[in-house]
Amino acid sequence: MPEQDPYPRVDDVLALHRHDPTRLVQMLRDLQEAQGWLPPPVITELARKLGVSRARVEGVAAFYSFLHLQPVGYYRVLFSDNITDRMQGSQALLEYLCNKLWVEKGKVSEDGLLSIDTTSCTGLCDQGPGLLVNGWAIPRLSRERLDEIAELILARRPLAEWPQHLFHIEDNICRRDILLDHNLTPGEAIRAALARGLGTAPARPVSGRSWREGIPAAPPGPVATLEEIKRSGLRGRGGAGFATGLKWEACRNAPGETHYVVCNADEGEPGTFKDRVLLTRYADLVFEGMTVCAYVLGGGRRPTHGFLYLRGEYRYLLEPLLACLERRRREGLLGRDICGERGFDFDIEIHVGAGAYVCGEESALIESLEGKRGIPRNRPPYPVTHGYLGQPTVVNNVETFCAAALVAARGADWYRARGTPDSTGTKLLSVSGDCERPGIYEYPFGVTVREVLEDCGARDTQAVQVSGPSGSLIDAAEFDRRLAFEDLPTAGAFMVFDASRDIFEVVRNFVHFFAHESCGFCTPCRVGTAMMRNVVDKIHAGRGAQLDLEEICRLRQVMHLAAHCGLGHTACNPMQDMLKRFRPAIQRRLKSLDFEPAFDLDAALARARAFTGRDDAGAHLPAESETP
Amino acid sequence: MNSFLLDGAEIPFEPGQTVIQAALAAGHYIPHLCYHPEFVPHGSCKLCTVRADGRPTAACTLPAQAGLKVESETEELNDLRRTLVQMLFAEGNHFCPSCEKSGNCVLQALGYDLGVMTAGFRHFFLDRPVDASHPDILLDFNRCVLCKLCVRASEEVDGKGVFSLAGRGIQRRLIVSAESGRLADTDIAVTDKAVEVCPVGVILRKRVGFRVPIGRRRFDARPISAQALEDAPRKPEHKHE
Ligand SMILES: Cc1cc2nc3c(=O)[nH]c(=O)nc-3n(C[C@H](O)[C@H](O)[C@H](O)COP(=O)(O)O)c2cc1C
Ligand code: SF4
Ligand code: SF4
Ligand code: FES
Ligand code: FES
């Protein structure tokens, strides 16, 4: 033993990642490939060779759902557990597979062959239920498909040999507008940005501020492009709707050695999958928008660098995206002297996430990019001035970069012609749930909820969850509201629930989601989301009472007032909307009108009954003694 | 000198100070748990939440700005703080009467000072075994409030990295730097800053228990709101940036 390094792969992986500790999450992902989990000696070895404490490496690994510090099955099957998966029968299918393969949910089978569990929404809502097997997505589950999967597992067929049809994912584009119909050729938006402003007066200071010493005067292109983005009225598509032009300008004006362009492709909001389709079919447009941003930030005069943060669930998109980057390098659209512009150097790296919704929050995303746990930072300072490695950083959503490329190519006036004055352009919606045609719909901003419902073939609709669990749950009285920043803002999710659905179960699913995804940094969210989960489960178990509603209100206030990031601030939205608009859904679940203990004495005696082998009436407490 | 208003009182500050640092230095108390004058503010417990120009925010991480109007001693905010203390008590397993930290414990002292009279929430009863492997130090994970002070003290002052926080959500927990997971297999020493810094009863020295009888401990003598002002550096200094 002593003469041989027992874990040679650690060295290979370290070399692959240039011993760069910011790539820790990527290293852990790669190391896990070998055995499906990270044995303790591997963590020790990696920490020692990186020169950081072992606890720090273990702390990072233990943060991400898809990194395992305990032995796992050779096949790890994770059923997507969004409400839309459940509506498509995922729970019964999970049970079916467990029974078929003789394994208990959440446990590794005795022979170590497999484990079956659930995971947060995998973004296959329009073709669910979905699952991940060893990180690879499989949509449209049915008993037949699970039979096929079970056979492959029992035959121990390596994943690479599984039939491709299992992994085929549809785009389901149902309605196109200017973005999905863009017709741009690769490079067109960049060339338009380079050409823009040619002929205008050279080198004027950016919005009255002077460039810092030592940096040559800016060529007109970047400034003119920035002005165009500002004039287009483009606002971020990731949720908050911040003006993209102002963000780019603030970053451009911030001093720093390197300016970073980060594309947020974490798409973790349940019910959202439009970024998946953009990355599948429109990757060139995404990268084009990022390159335009780099041009605005760097102007070809100072260093810029790009990252795309791809959620782990979209792992299967990595190779096609890398191939697209490689092709763009060959075509002179990335790398050195882009499009022949001397000094305009920019390249893009892809980081793959590892299962953490909170990493979609921009400062948590940056922490994760730096190889840390994805915990949102204290702000100020904001990423535009102090982002990746403390440098000025723009973080934008996938769709925002696509729209920016359109503006760069076709101009602000053309773009503004679509949408409303406060919400210019178009928005992609991810439509799922109770409707005939789930999929991607592109509309000009200002479309009413009703129009979308009609187009997707929804009938007898009771409620729509707009923008996902962190957005708003609306009822039929509000279907004439408009999807736009000034009325109903949305990041794209549009989940439809018809009259047969129990809104309490919808909300309970979302409450569990937030409890599972809370990063655990701040008291209100860490403890509050878990308490909220306990309360809804208590109500679900038929032990709810009026007093529980009071606890819900208290938790809601605390999280709203004191949570550290948007996750905690919005975690109570579904509950709040149910109490406001669907009160009977929770009220009819309450057992007594004042107090009901969570503790069920008779149920607690189940173990004793099991030991004694009894289950007769005499081994149970009389029903009335349950309530004091 | 620049100043801001805290509950109507004018608080002078120096550039770089946060609201809590300036307030404490000027003799004004804002309740806090994870903030420690010798370390960069962490901002996780949220006990120090104030309203600054109306917006709720943590006072320990908020940079002081001239003219800012800060409210702290309001019914709303003290209610919030009481609820947060209750949530922390419900999360861990705190049995004060048998705890060696009783009377020296910041969480307990905050509870008394803020007037927390009831449990308020159902407890989680998380299963957190203690680690008694080390000859000189006991780790009782049941009482951790996840303030990260020990992690930072060990890294920044002791230069060791004995501790880290792991897990997510309610599973967030303290871990030690050893393959075995046992404190005995780390290079911690009983003289480390990390051992001294824990505000609650997680990291305890062995064989000194109850040497000072309960009743004559730090927060038995005076409430934490008075004690904190005594401890606060009167001018800004951050030894461990
Ligand atoms: C918990 C949480 C999760 C988020 N997830 C995403 C996400 O998956 N994708 C995204 O683009 N923005 C997400 N955001 C918003 C980002 O923080 C950020 O505002 C956005 O990426 C900025 O891009 P935009 O201006 O182009 O919208 C999330 C925010 C929070 C608080
Ligand atoms: S740590 Fe503090 S609050 Fe917890 S049991 Fe000990 S004295 Fe009580
Ligand atoms: S052990 Fe003590 S110092 Fe360390 S994180 Fe927990 S409460 Fe804070
Ligand atoms: S992945 Fe199944 S609903 Fe989102
Ligand atoms: S003291 Fe400010 S958040 Fe803990």
mmCIF file of C-alpha atoms and ligand atoms in Angstrom, chain A residues 80 82 84-85 88 121-125 128 130 271, ligand 4:
data_model
loop_
_atom_site.group_PDB
_atom_site.id
_atom_site.type_symbol
_atom_site.label_atom_id
_atom_site.label_comp_id
_atom_site.label_asym_id
_atom_site.label_seq_id
_atom_site.Cartn_x
_atom_site.Cartn_y
_atom_site.Cartn_z
ATOM 1 C CA SER A 80 -38.689 14.955 -9.986
ATOM 2 C CA ASN A 82 -42.712 19.167 -8.491
ATOM 3 C CA THR A 84 -46.847 18.987 -11.913
ATOM 4 C CA ASP A 85 -44.941 15.685 -11.711
ATOM 5 C CA GLN A 88 -48.877 13.393 -13.826
ATOM 6 C CA CYS A 121 -38.281 20.060 -10.111
ATOM 7 C CA THR A 122 -36.001 18.936 -12.946
ATOM 8 C CA GLY A 123 -37.506 21.273 -15.550
ATOM 9 C CA LEU A 124 -39.398 18.620 -17.547
ATOM 10 C CA CYS A 125 -42.804 19.812 -16.418
ATOM 11 C CA GLY A 128 -43.343 14.793 -17.052
ATOM 12 C CA GLY A 130 -39.349 13.240 -15.074
ATOM 13 C CA GLY A 271 -42.357 24.967 -13.279
HETATM 14 S S1 FES C 4 -39.506 18.720 -13.773
HETATM 15 FE FE1 FES C 4 -41.232 17.767 -13.399
HETATM 16 S S2 FES C 4 -42.429 19.415 -13.145
HETATM 17 FE FE2 FES C 4 -40.644 20.417 -13.303
#
